[in-house]
Amino acid sequence: MSSAALDGTMPSDPDLAARGARQQQRSRQLLDAAARVMEREGSQAVSMQAVAAEAEVSVGLIYRYFGGKHELLLAVILNVLEDFATTVPAAVEAVGDDPVDRLVAAFRAYCEVIDRHRHATVLTYRESKSLDEAGRARIKQLEVETTQPLVQVLREGIDAGALRPVDPEMVAYNLLLVAHAWALKHWYFERTLGFEDYVRNQVSLALHGLVEPRQRRRYARLLSAS
Amino acid sequence: MSSAALDGTMPSDPDLAARGARQQQRSRQLLDAAARVMEREGSQAVSMQAVAAEAEVSVGLIYRYFGGKHELLLAVILNVLEDFATTVPAAVEAVGDDPVDRLVAAFRAYCEVIDRHRHATVLTYRESKSLDEAGRARIKQLEVETTQPLVQVLREGIDAGALRPVDPEMVAYNLLLVAHAWALKHWYFERTLGFEDYVRNQVSLALHGLVEPRQRRRYARLLSAS
DNA sequence: ACGCTACATGAACCTAGATTCATTTCTCTG
DNA sequence: CAGAGAAATGAATCTAGGTTCATGTAGCGT
């Protein structure tokens, strides 16, 4: 089954690979364009024509690569969630063994991902409604998985006696929300805080609520606000 | 100028008042219907026809009382914000002088308002985009005002030495967000928490981060989780 | 009862924007 | 260089749902 000469219609493996690569690239181009339109149009709804114009392709092409508007939307959202899935665990591992350091690293990584995809994050809240039930379920599912690294480090911290015995799931979601808030309420926070201030202040506040009193002194540097 | 007989086209004051009252009532009926549709349709977009059906009136009538879909939407959202404006300060005053008690009362009142308007709250995040700039600005403005009671009690608490010297504006918005989260992430929290548990846990967590260490013992009852 | 006005109806209209598909352009292989 | 797919185009459709308005109906003062 190796000889490509057998049948002109049956492309060789290298061909397939090349084609696949090109398609991959196109998909990404379109995805990026969609993200950019959201960026620019800000709070306006995103039309297919606008995305096509931004990507400098025709509307029809989008339908070749994504089934329709819903799938494009879903793809944009999933793209963000994937960024979480790769960035956050990496950040946690990179920082060492101290549970509180790990917690802070995880939270900071969250915030950085959000900051990278600020408009797409808002989009998730705005447009999830227009997805079908399956799509919404998928997003919820992934969002929950996304909090798992946080839940994990919280558990470690509690077991190690560094953190108070809180409900890790609730606290993880709280932290996720505070990260989301950087996108959702950016119009408010940006009046007084830059990204770094925001993260530092939130870290300080959260740790004051989480760190076991005995361990306070050890983490003084993280507990002080801006 | 009192005799109504002077001119049949000039209604007397009582007439005007009666008319006003009837219109008021209609408006409320429509508003409530709109809220109910959101409730039922859950995450689907709300169509004028659906609202009309729910209110058991014709589509056209909605246009008599509200200029169009945007204004109806805006009215629903403003309705929630008004509830904050009346409920929260009342709850704070009702509870006494202790700054921490006042803070807790304020937060709890927030959560109760959100719980009353759970779907409208989600709607605010979803549909603000479809309002014009003026409408969005109005909402933002009111939302900020809505946090003022919280900012106020936080300041009192800090000045009284009961709370650590945090940034009251940021913390107030955090608390607002945690309250919103009860609506936004209800699908997640409801799996493990009822309303009361949610409030109690969040209060405990927040106070651990806020109360001056020296004052901890005084508020033990509020600091313990469920 | 009469007429006058405000209140109410809902089918028909209109628009934005998603989707399609007949046609054209590109890219290889033989 | 032909010519067979694959890729890309974009004007023409289709549709959901917001908006209008010609046509009732109800209440009330005379």
Short mmCIF file of C-alpha atoms (C1' of nucleotides) in Angstrom, two decimals:
data_model
loop_
_atom_site.label_atom_id
_atom_site.label_comp_id
_atom_site.label_asym_id
_atom_site.label_seq_id
_atom_site.Cartn_x
_atom_site.Cartn_y
_atom_site.Cartn_z
CA MET A 1 0.00 0.00 0.00
CA SER A 2 3.04 2.21 -0.21
CA SER A 3 3.43 2.99 -3.89
CA ALA A 4 1.75 6.27 -4.65
CA ALA A 5 1.91 5.47 -8.33
CA LEU A 6 -0.79 2.91 -7.85
CA ASP A 7 -3.46 5.53 -7.94
CA GLY A 8 -3.15 9.21 -8.63
CA THR A 9 -6.05 9.93 -6.35
CA MET A 10 -4.38 8.34 -3.40
CA PRO A 11 -1.85 10.82 -2.06
CA SER A 12 1.34 9.63 -0.48
CA ASP A 13 1.92 9.98 3.23
CA PRO A 14 4.20 13.01 2.84
CA ASP A 15 1.44 14.66 0.85
CA LEU A 16 -1.06 14.03 3.54
CA ALA A 17 1.31 15.40 6.10
CA ALA A 18 1.97 18.52 4.06
CA ARG A 19 -1.70 19.09 3.48
CA GLY A 20 -2.43 18.55 7.13
CA ALA A 21 0.21 21.06 8.08
CA ARG A 22 -1.20 23.69 5.72
CA GLN A 23 -4.68 23.13 7.03
CA GLN A 24 -3.44 23.41 10.56
CA GLN A 25 -1.86 26.70 9.71
CA ARG A 26 -5.00 28.02 8.07
CA SER A 27 -7.09 27.02 11.05
CA ARG A 28 -4.79 28.88 13.33
CA GLN A 29 -4.82 31.92 11.07
CA LEU A 30 -8.61 31.99 11.17
CA LEU A 31 -8.72 31.42 14.90
CA ASP A 32 -6.29 34.25 15.48
CA ALA A 33 -8.28 36.50 13.21
CA ALA A 34 -11.44 35.72 15.14
CA ALA A 35 -9.67 36.53 18.36
CA ARG A 36 -8.42 39.79 16.91
CA VAL A 37 -11.88 40.84 15.78
CA MET A 38 -13.21 40.31 19.27
CA GLU A 39 -10.35 42.37 20.51
CA ARG A 40 -11.13 45.22 18.17
CA GLU A 41 -14.91 45.12 18.17
CA GLY A 42 -14.73 44.81 21.90
CA SER A 43 -18.16 44.20 23.16
CA GLN A 44 -19.92 43.99 19.80
CA ALA A 45 -21.05 40.67 18.48
CA VAL A 46 -18.65 39.04 16.08
CA SER A 47 -19.98 38.42 12.57
CA MET A 48 -18.58 35.89 10.16
CA GLN A 49 -18.05 38.61 7.59
CA ALA A 50 -15.99 40.56 10.08
CA VAL A 51 -13.81 37.55 10.83
CA ALA A 52 -13.39 36.87 7.12
CA ALA A 53 -12.38 40.46 6.50
CA GLU A 54 -9.92 40.38 9.37
CA ALA A 55 -8.33 37.17 8.14
CA GLU A 56 -8.37 38.56 4.61
CA VAL A 57 -10.15 35.51 3.28
CA SER A 58 -13.66 34.90 2.00
CA VAL A 59 -16.54 33.95 4.24
CA GLY A 60 -16.89 30.64 2.50
CA LEU A 61 -13.45 29.57 3.53
CA ILE A 62 -14.31 29.70 7.18
CA TYR A 63 -16.99 27.13 6.53
CA ARG A 64 -14.43 24.79 5.06
CA TYR A 65 -12.36 24.86 8.23
CA PHE A 66 -15.08 25.22 10.82
CA GLY A 67 -18.53 23.87 10.40
CA GLY A 68 -20.16 27.18 11.16
CA LYS A 69 -20.21 30.03 13.58
CA HIS A 70 -20.85 27.86 16.59
CA GLU A 71 -17.84 25.71 15.96
CA LEU A 72 -15.63 28.70 15.38
CA LEU A 73 -16.77 30.16 18.65
CA LEU A 74 -16.24 26.89 20.42
CA ALA A 75 -12.76 26.62 18.93
CA VAL A 76 -11.81 30.05 20.20
CA ILE A 77 -12.99 29.21 23.67
CA LEU A 78 -11.34 25.80 23.72
CA ASN A 79 -8.14 27.46 22.64
CA VAL A 80 -8.11 29.47 25.86
CA LEU A 81 -8.88 26.45 27.96
CA GLU A 82 -6.02 24.58 26.34
CA ASP A 83 -3.71 27.41 27.23
CA PHE A 84 -4.69 26.90 30.87
CA ALA A 85 -4.13 23.20 30.60
CA THR A 86 -0.56 23.61 29.43
CA THR A 87 0.54 26.84 31.10
CA VAL A 88 -0.65 26.35 34.64
CA PRO A 89 0.83 22.93 35.40
CA ALA A 90 4.11 24.02 33.83
CA ALA A 91 4.25 27.10 36.03
CA VAL A 92 3.56 25.03 39.13
CA GLU A 93 6.28 22.56 38.36
CA ALA A 94 8.80 25.25 37.52
CA VAL A 95 8.67 26.82 40.95
CA GLY A 96 9.79 24.21 43.39
CA ASP A 97 8.31 22.35 46.32
CA ASP A 98 6.98 24.92 48.72
CA PRO A 99 3.19 24.56 48.67
CA VAL A 100 2.50 28.26 49.07
CA ASP A 101 4.93 29.16 46.32
CA ARG A 102 3.24 26.61 44.14
CA LEU A 103 -0.16 28.06 44.91
CA VAL A 104 0.99 31.54 44.06
CA ALA A 105 2.63 30.35 40.86
CA ALA A 106 -0.57 28.61 39.81
CA PHE A 107 -2.68 31.66 40.48
CA ARG A 108 -0.28 33.94 38.69
CA ALA A 109 -0.23 31.63 35.68
CA TYR A 110 -4.03 31.74 35.60
CA CYS A 111 -3.98 35.49 35.57
CA GLU A 112 -1.41 35.57 32.81
CA VAL A 113 -3.47 33.28 30.61
CA ILE A 114 -6.51 35.43 31.21
CA ASP A 115 -4.58 38.54 30.41
CA ARG A 116 -3.42 36.98 27.15
CA HIS A 117 -7.00 36.16 26.20
CA ARG A 118 -8.87 38.93 27.87
CA HIS A 119 -11.53 39.37 25.23
CA ALA A 120 -11.99 35.69 24.58
CA THR A 121 -12.62 35.24 28.30
CA VAL A 122 -15.39 37.79 28.24
CA LEU A 123 -16.69 36.07 25.14
CA THR A 124 -17.00 32.83 27.04
CA TYR A 125 -19.44 34.44 29.43
CA ARG A 126 -21.27 36.25 26.68
CA GLU A 127 -21.67 33.66 24.00
CA SER A 128 -21.80 30.28 25.68
CA LYS A 129 -25.54 30.59 25.31
CA SER A 130 -25.33 30.28 21.54
CA LEU A 131 -23.61 26.91 21.76
CA ASP A 132 -25.53 23.68 21.81
CA GLU A 133 -25.82 21.72 25.01
CA ALA A 134 -22.92 19.47 24.06
CA GLY A 135 -20.62 22.43 23.52
CA ARG A 136 -21.57 24.03 26.79
CA ALA A 137 -21.08 20.78 28.63
CA ARG A 138 -17.65 20.43 27.09
CA ILE A 139 -16.66 23.90 28.24
CA LYS A 140 -17.93 23.36 31.76
CA GLN A 141 -16.11 20.08 31.91
CA LEU A 142 -12.84 21.63 30.77
CA GLU A 143 -13.24 24.59 33.08
CA VAL A 144 -13.57 22.23 36.00
CA GLU A 145 -10.50 20.31 34.89
CA THR A 146 -8.74 23.61 34.60
CA THR A 147 -9.18 24.20 38.31
CA GLN A 148 -7.68 20.85 39.21
CA PRO A 149 -4.08 22.07 39.47
CA LEU A 150 -5.26 24.67 41.94
CA VAL A 151 -7.25 22.13 43.90
CA GLN A 152 -4.18 19.95 43.90
CA VAL A 153 -1.78 22.55 45.29
CA LEU A 154 -4.36 23.62 47.85
CA ARG A 155 -4.62 20.03 49.07
CA GLU A 156 -0.86 19.76 49.25
CA GLY A 157 -0.69 22.95 51.23
CA ILE A 158 -3.34 21.84 53.66
CA ASP A 159 -1.78 18.42 54.13
CA ALA A 160 1.60 20.02 54.72
CA GLY A 161 0.07 22.21 57.40
CA ALA A 162 0.95 25.38 55.54
CA LEU A 163 -2.66 26.27 54.76
CA ARG A 164 -5.79 26.29 56.88
CA PRO A 165 -8.17 23.40 56.25
CA VAL A 166 -10.47 25.13 53.77
CA ASP A 167 -12.70 23.60 51.11
CA PRO A 168 -10.19 23.29 48.26
CA GLU A 169 -12.79 23.14 45.55
CA MET A 170 -14.56 26.28 46.57
CA VAL A 171 -11.36 28.17 47.13
CA ALA A 172 -9.97 27.07 43.77
CA TYR A 173 -13.06 28.34 42.02
CA ASN A 174 -12.83 31.59 43.92
CA LEU A 175 -9.32 32.07 42.67
CA LEU A 176 -10.37 31.21 39.15
CA LEU A 177 -13.05 33.84 39.41
CA VAL A 178 -10.69 36.46 40.68
CA ALA A 179 -8.52 35.74 37.66
CA HIS A 180 -11.55 35.96 35.36
CA ALA A 181 -12.44 39.22 37.03
CA TRP A 182 -9.32 40.75 35.58
CA ALA A 183 -11.03 40.34 32.21
CA LEU A 184 -14.66 40.78 33.23
CA LYS A 185 -14.19 43.90 35.26
CA HIS A 186 -11.15 45.26 33.53
CA TRP A 187 -12.88 48.58 32.97
CA TYR A 188 -13.06 48.93 36.72
CA PHE A 189 -9.74 47.63 37.94
CA GLU A 190 -7.60 49.28 35.29
CA ARG A 191 -8.55 52.64 36.74
CA THR A 192 -6.36 52.01 39.73
CA LEU A 193 -4.29 48.88 39.15
CA GLY A 194 -1.87 47.52 36.62
CA PHE A 195 -1.60 43.81 36.00
CA GLU A 196 1.24 43.32 38.46
CA ASP A 197 -0.49 45.28 41.21
CA TYR A 198 -3.64 43.33 40.66
CA VAL A 199 -1.91 39.99 40.99
CA ARG A 200 0.13 41.03 43.98
CA ASN A 201 -2.82 42.48 45.84
CA GLN A 202 -5.00 39.49 45.17
CA VAL A 203 -2.25 37.11 46.20
CA SER A 204 -1.76 39.00 49.41
CA LEU A 205 -5.45 39.05 50.20
CA ALA A 206 -5.98 35.40 49.37
CA LEU A 207 -2.98 34.20 51.34
CA HIS A 208 -4.08 36.16 54.39
CA GLY A 209 -7.21 34.08 54.25
CA LEU A 210 -5.45 30.81 53.58
CA VAL A 211 -2.07 30.56 55.25
CA GLU A 212 -1.98 28.88 58.62
CA PRO A 213 -1.31 31.64 61.20
CA ARG A 214 1.79 29.86 62.45
CA GLN A 215 3.32 30.00 58.99
CA ARG A 216 2.66 33.66 58.39
CA ARG A 217 6.14 34.92 59.01
CA ARG A 218 7.65 32.54 56.52
CA TYR A 219 5.62 34.05 53.69
CA ALA A 220 5.79 37.68 54.69
CA ARG A 221 7.08 38.67 51.26
CA LEU A 222 3.94 37.31 49.60
CA LEU A 223 1.58 38.64 52.21
CA SER A 224 2.48 42.27 51.84
CA ALA A 225 0.36 44.17 49.36
CA SER A 226 1.77 46.44 46.66
CA MET B 1 -58.36 75.47 36.92
CA SER B 2 -60.08 72.72 38.84
CA SER B 3 -63.26 72.11 36.88
CA ALA B 4 -62.72 69.20 34.55
CA ALA B 5 -65.80 70.28 32.63
CA LEU B 6 -63.80 73.11 31.13
CA ASP B 7 -62.26 70.84 28.57
CA GLY B 8 -62.96 67.19 27.97
CA THR B 9 -59.48 66.65 26.61
CA MET B 10 -57.78 67.88 29.73
CA PRO B 11 -57.90 65.08 32.29
CA SER B 12 -58.10 65.92 35.95
CA ASP B 13 -55.24 65.18 38.31
CA PRO B 14 -56.90 62.07 39.74
CA ASP B 15 -57.24 60.76 36.19
CA LEU B 16 -53.61 61.31 35.56
CA ALA B 17 -52.71 59.57 38.77
CA ALA B 18 -54.94 56.62 37.99
CA ARG B 19 -53.49 56.33 34.53
CA GLY B 20 -50.00 56.54 35.92
CA ALA B 21 -50.73 53.80 38.39
CA ARG B 22 -52.15 51.52 35.72
CA GLN B 23 -49.15 52.08 33.51
CA GLN B 24 -46.82 51.43 36.39
CA GLN B 25 -48.56 48.16 36.98
CA ARG B 26 -48.37 47.15 33.33
CA SER B 27 -44.67 47.94 33.22
CA ARG B 28 -44.08 45.77 36.22
CA GLN B 29 -46.13 42.96 34.75
CA LEU B 30 -44.05 43.05 31.58
CA LEU B 31 -40.81 43.29 33.50
CA ASP B 32 -41.74 40.31 35.61
CA ALA B 33 -42.72 38.36 32.55
CA ALA B 34 -39.38 39.13 30.93
CA ALA B 35 -37.61 37.95 34.05
CA ARG B 36 -39.68 34.78 34.06
CA VAL B 37 -38.85 33.98 30.46
CA MET B 38 -35.17 34.29 31.19
CA GLU B 39 -35.72 31.98 34.08
CA ARG B 40 -37.45 29.37 31.96
CA GLU B 41 -35.44 29.64 28.76
CA GLY B 42 -32.36 29.57 30.88
CA SER B 43 -29.47 30.26 28.64
CA GLN B 44 -31.36 30.85 25.42
CA ALA B 45 -31.70 34.35 24.09
CA VAL B 46 -34.91 36.06 25.04
CA SER B 47 -37.15 37.01 22.13
CA MET B 48 -39.81 39.68 22.27
CA GLN B 49 -42.39 37.17 21.13
CA ALA B 50 -41.48 34.91 24.03
CA VAL B 51 -41.85 37.75 26.51
CA ALA B 52 -45.18 38.73 25.02
CA ALA B 53 -46.42 35.16 25.24
CA GLU B 54 -45.29 34.88 28.83
CA ALA B 55 -47.02 38.12 29.81
CA GLU B 56 -50.08 37.05 27.80
CA VAL B 57 -50.11 40.28 25.86
CA SER B 58 -49.26 41.15 22.27
CA VAL B 59 -45.79 42.05 21.07
CA GLY B 60 -46.95 45.50 20.14
CA LEU B 61 -47.86 46.33 23.68
CA ILE B 62 -44.32 45.91 24.86
CA TYR B 63 -43.33 48.64 22.45
CA ARG B 64 -45.83 51.00 24.07
CA TYR B 65 -44.22 50.57 27.47
CA PHE B 66 -40.62 50.10 26.48
CA GLY B 67 -39.07 51.64 23.44
CA GLY B 68 -37.72 48.35 22.17
CA LYS B 69 -35.78 45.31 23.13
CA HIS B 70 -32.80 47.25 24.37
CA GLU B 71 -34.82 49.30 26.78
CA LEU B 72 -36.63 46.26 28.09
CA LEU B 73 -33.32 44.58 28.70
CA LEU B 74 -31.95 47.65 30.36
CA ALA B 75 -35.03 47.89 32.56
CA VAL B 76 -34.63 44.31 33.74
CA ILE B 77 -31.01 44.92 34.62
CA LEU B 78 -31.69 48.24 36.33
CA ASN B 79 -34.38 46.53 38.34
CA VAL B 80 -31.76 44.27 39.88
CA LEU B 81 -29.43 47.15 40.58
CA GLU B 82 -32.25 49.01 42.31
CA ASP B 83 -32.83 46.03 44.51
CA PHE B 84 -29.21 46.26 45.62
CA ALA B 85 -29.55 49.95 46.27
CA THR B 86 -32.45 49.46 48.66
CA THR B 87 -31.75 46.06 50.19
CA VAL B 88 -28.08 46.34 51.06
CA PRO B 89 -28.08 49.61 53.00
CA ALA B 90 -31.18 48.50 54.88
CA ALA B 91 -29.52 45.26 55.89
CA VAL B 92 -26.42 47.09 57.08
CA GLU B 93 -28.40 49.51 59.20
CA ALA B 94 -30.55 46.78 60.68
CA VAL B 95 -27.65 44.94 62.22
CA GLY B 96 -26.03 47.30 64.67
CA ASP B 97 -22.68 48.98 65.08
CA ASP B 98 -20.06 46.29 64.98
CA PRO B 99 -18.12 46.83 61.77
CA VAL B 100 -17.57 43.15 61.09
CA ASP B 101 -21.22 42.35 61.66
CA ARG B 102 -22.08 45.15 59.27
CA LEU B 103 -19.71 43.78 56.67
CA VAL B 104 -21.18 40.33 56.94
CA ALA B 105 -24.72 41.72 56.76
CA ALA B 106 -23.85 43.67 53.64
CA PHE B 107 -22.31 40.66 51.94
CA ARG B 108 -25.19 38.43 52.88
CA ALA B 109 -27.67 40.98 51.54
CA TYR B 110 -25.74 41.03 48.26
CA CYS B 111 -25.97 37.31 47.97
CA GLU B 112 -29.67 37.33 48.71
CA VAL B 113 -30.36 39.88 46.00
CA ILE B 114 -28.34 37.83 43.54
CA ASP B 115 -30.20 34.70 44.54
CA ARG B 116 -33.50 36.47 43.95
CA HIS B 117 -32.40 37.54 40.46
CA ARG B 118 -30.12 34.72 39.54
CA HIS B 119 -30.98 34.61 35.86
CA ALA B 120 -31.11 38.35 35.42
CA THR B 121 -27.61 38.52 36.86
CA VAL B 122 -26.31 36.09 34.27
CA LEU B 123 -28.19 38.11 31.68
CA THR B 124 -26.26 41.20 32.67
CA TYR B 125 -23.02 39.51 31.72
CA ARG B 126 -24.47 38.02 28.58
CA GLU B 127 -26.40 40.83 27.05
CA SER B 128 -24.75 44.06 28.09
CA LYS B 129 -23.10 43.97 24.69
CA SER B 130 -26.40 44.59 22.92
CA LEU B 131 -26.97 47.85 24.78
CA ASP B 132 -25.75 51.14 23.43
CA GLU B 133 -22.79 52.86 25.02
CA ALA B 134 -25.04 55.04 27.16
CA GLY B 135 -26.85 52.04 28.61
CA ARG B 136 -23.64 50.22 29.36
CA ALA B 137 -22.19 53.28 31.01
CA ARG B 138 -25.30 53.60 33.15
CA ILE B 139 -24.99 50.01 34.31
CA LYS B 140 -21.33 50.33 35.13
CA GLN B 141 -21.99 53.51 37.01
CA LEU B 142 -24.76 51.90 39.06
CA GLU B 143 -22.73 48.79 39.67
CA VAL B 144 -19.97 50.91 41.11
CA GLU B 145 -22.43 52.77 43.29
CA THR B 146 -23.76 49.44 44.38
CA THR B 147 -20.40 48.56 45.88
CA GLN B 148 -20.27 51.75 47.91
CA PRO B 149 -22.00 50.36 51.00
CA LEU B 150 -19.39 47.61 51.07
CA VAL B 151 -16.57 50.08 50.60
CA GLN B 152 -18.08 52.11 53.40
CA VAL B 153 -18.27 49.31 55.95
CA LEU B 154 -14.80 48.16 55.00
CA ARG B 155 -13.46 51.64 55.70
CA GLU B 156 -15.26 51.74 59.02
CA GLY B 157 -13.82 48.38 59.92
CA ILE B 158 -10.31 49.42 59.02
CA ASP B 159 -10.58 52.72 60.86
CA ALA B 160 -11.92 50.93 63.91
CA GLY B 161 -8.95 48.60 63.83
CA ALA B 162 -11.12 45.56 63.36
CA LEU B 163 -9.93 44.88 59.82
CA ARG B 164 -6.50 44.83 58.27
CA PRO B 165 -5.66 47.86 56.14
CA VAL B 166 -6.65 46.44 52.76
CA ASP B 167 -7.65 48.29 49.58
CA PRO B 168 -11.39 48.70 50.26
CA GLU B 169 -12.32 49.19 46.65
CA MET B 170 -10.65 46.06 45.43
CA VAL B 171 -11.95 43.98 48.28
CA ALA B 172 -15.48 45.29 47.81
CA TYR B 173 -15.40 44.31 44.18
CA ASN B 174 -14.06 40.91 45.10
CA LEU B 175 -16.97 40.36 47.40
CA LEU B 176 -19.38 41.55 44.75
CA LEU B 177 -17.87 39.03 42.38
CA VAL B 178 -18.15 36.21 44.84
CA ALA B 179 -21.81 37.08 45.17
CA HIS B 180 -22.19 37.18 41.38
CA ALA B 181 -20.46 33.83 41.24
CA TRP B 182 -23.41 32.30 43.01
CA ALA B 183 -25.36 33.06 39.83
CA LEU B 184 -22.60 32.71 37.24
CA LYS B 185 -21.27 29.40 38.47
CA HIS B 186 -24.39 28.05 40.02
CA TRP B 187 -24.13 24.88 37.97
CA TYR B 188 -20.86 24.23 39.76
CA PHE B 189 -21.51 25.28 43.33
CA GLU B 190 -24.95 23.77 43.64
CA ARG B 191 -23.39 20.33 43.32
CA THR B 192 -21.96 20.62 46.79
CA LEU B 193 -23.39 23.68 48.50
CA GLY B 194 -26.75 25.14 49.36
CA PHE B 195 -27.24 28.88 49.56
CA GLU B 196 -26.61 29.04 53.29
CA ASP B 197 -23.46 26.95 53.10
CA TYR B 198 -22.18 29.08 50.29
CA VAL B 199 -22.66 32.28 52.20
CA ARG B 200 -21.23 30.91 55.42
CA ASN B 201 -18.17 29.46 53.74
CA GLN B 202 -17.46 32.59 51.78
CA VAL B 203 -17.91 34.75 54.86
CA SER B 204 -15.53 32.58 56.79
CA LEU B 205 -12.93 32.63 54.05
CA ALA B 206 -13.19 36.35 53.47
CA LEU B 207 -13.03 37.26 57.12
CA HIS B 208 -9.96 35.12 57.63
CA GLY B 209 -8.33 37.35 55.07
CA LEU B 210 -9.68 40.58 56.48
CA VAL B 211 -10.02 40.54 60.24
CA GLU B 212 -7.11 41.95 62.20
CA PRO B 213 -5.40 38.95 63.88
CA ARG B 214 -5.87 40.47 67.32
CA GLN B 215 -9.62 40.56 66.82
CA ARG B 216 -9.96 37.01 65.63
CA ARG B 217 -11.33 35.54 68.82
CA ARG B 218 -14.12 38.04 68.99
CA TYR B 219 -15.53 36.86 65.68
CA ALA B 220 -14.95 33.15 66.07
CA ARG B 221 -18.58 32.38 65.30
CA LEU B 222 -18.29 34.01 61.86
CA LEU B 223 -14.88 32.59 61.10
CA SER B 224 -15.83 28.95 61.40
CA ALA B 225 -16.93 27.35 58.14
CA SER B 226 -20.06 25.22 57.77
"C1'" DA C 1 -76.62 55.58 23.94
"C1'" DC C 2 -72.73 58.30 21.72
"C1'" DG C 3 -68.50 59.53 20.80
"C1'" DC C 4 -63.86 60.15 22.16
"C1'" DT C 5 -59.54 58.72 23.63
"C1'" DA C 6 -56.35 55.55 25.39
"C1'" DC C 7 -55.30 50.84 25.28
"C1'" DA C 8 -54.32 46.62 22.81
"C1'" DT C 9 -53.70 43.34 18.92
"C1'" DG C 10 -50.79 40.48 15.75
"C1'" DA C 11 -49.92 39.67 10.87
"C1'" DA C 12 -46.87 41.75 7.66
"C1'" DC C 13 -42.61 43.90 7.00
"C1'" DC C 14 -37.60 44.64 7.37
"C1'" DT C 15 -32.88 43.85 8.51
"C1'" DA C 16 -28.64 41.86 9.94
"C1'" DG C 17 -26.03 38.41 9.35
"C1'" DA C 18 -25.38 33.17 8.83
"C1'" DT C 19 -25.08 29.84 5.25
"C1'" DT C 20 -24.69 27.96 0.51
"C1'" DC C 21 -22.78 26.75 -3.90
"C1'" DA C 22 -21.65 27.66 -8.81
"C1'" DT C 23 -17.55 29.43 -10.36
"C1'" DT C 24 -12.59 30.64 -10.47
"C1'" DT C 25 -7.80 30.17 -9.07
"C1'" DC C 26 -4.07 27.48 -7.32
"C1'" DT C 27 -0.88 23.46 -6.99
"C1'" DC C 28 0.79 19.66 -7.84
"C1'" DT C 29 1.85 15.09 -10.70
"C1'" DG C 30 2.88 12.70 -14.90
"C1'" DC D 1 2.50 21.89 -20.11
"C1'" DA D 2 -2.02 19.50 -19.47
"C1'" DG D 3 -5.48 18.79 -16.44
"C1'" DA D 4 -7.22 16.66 -11.99
"C1'" DG D 5 -8.23 17.64 -7.67
"C1'" DA D 6 -7.95 20.89 -3.80
"C1'" DA D 7 -8.46 25.45 -2.18
"C1'" DA D 8 -10.73 29.74 -2.26
"C1'" DT D 9 -14.16 33.13 -3.68
"C1'" DG D 10 -18.31 36.13 -2.77
"C1'" DA D 11 -22.83 37.22 -4.62
"C1'" DA D 12 -27.16 35.24 -3.83
"C1'" DT D 13 -30.12 32.93 -0.55
"C1'" DC D 14 -32.37 32.04 3.73
"C1'" DT D 15 -33.98 32.91 8.29
"C1'" DA D 16 -34.77 34.37 12.94
"C1'" DG D 17 -36.59 37.67 15.26
"C1'" DG D 18 -37.15 42.84 16.08
"C1'" DT D 19 -40.26 46.48 14.68
"C1'" DT D 20 -44.34 48.74 12.66
"C1'" DC D 21 -49.00 50.03 11.93
"C1'" DA D 22 -53.76 49.44 10.22
"C1'" DT D 23 -57.31 47.69 12.74
"C1'" DG D 24 -59.97 46.60 16.70
"C1'" DT D 25 -61.92 47.10 21.71
"C1'" DA D 26 -62.88 49.05 26.39
"C1'" DG D 27 -63.69 52.64 29.53
"C1'" DC D 28 -65.72 56.92 30.66
"C1'" DG D 29 -67.69 61.60 30.63
"C1'" DT D 30 -71.74 63.84 28.67
#
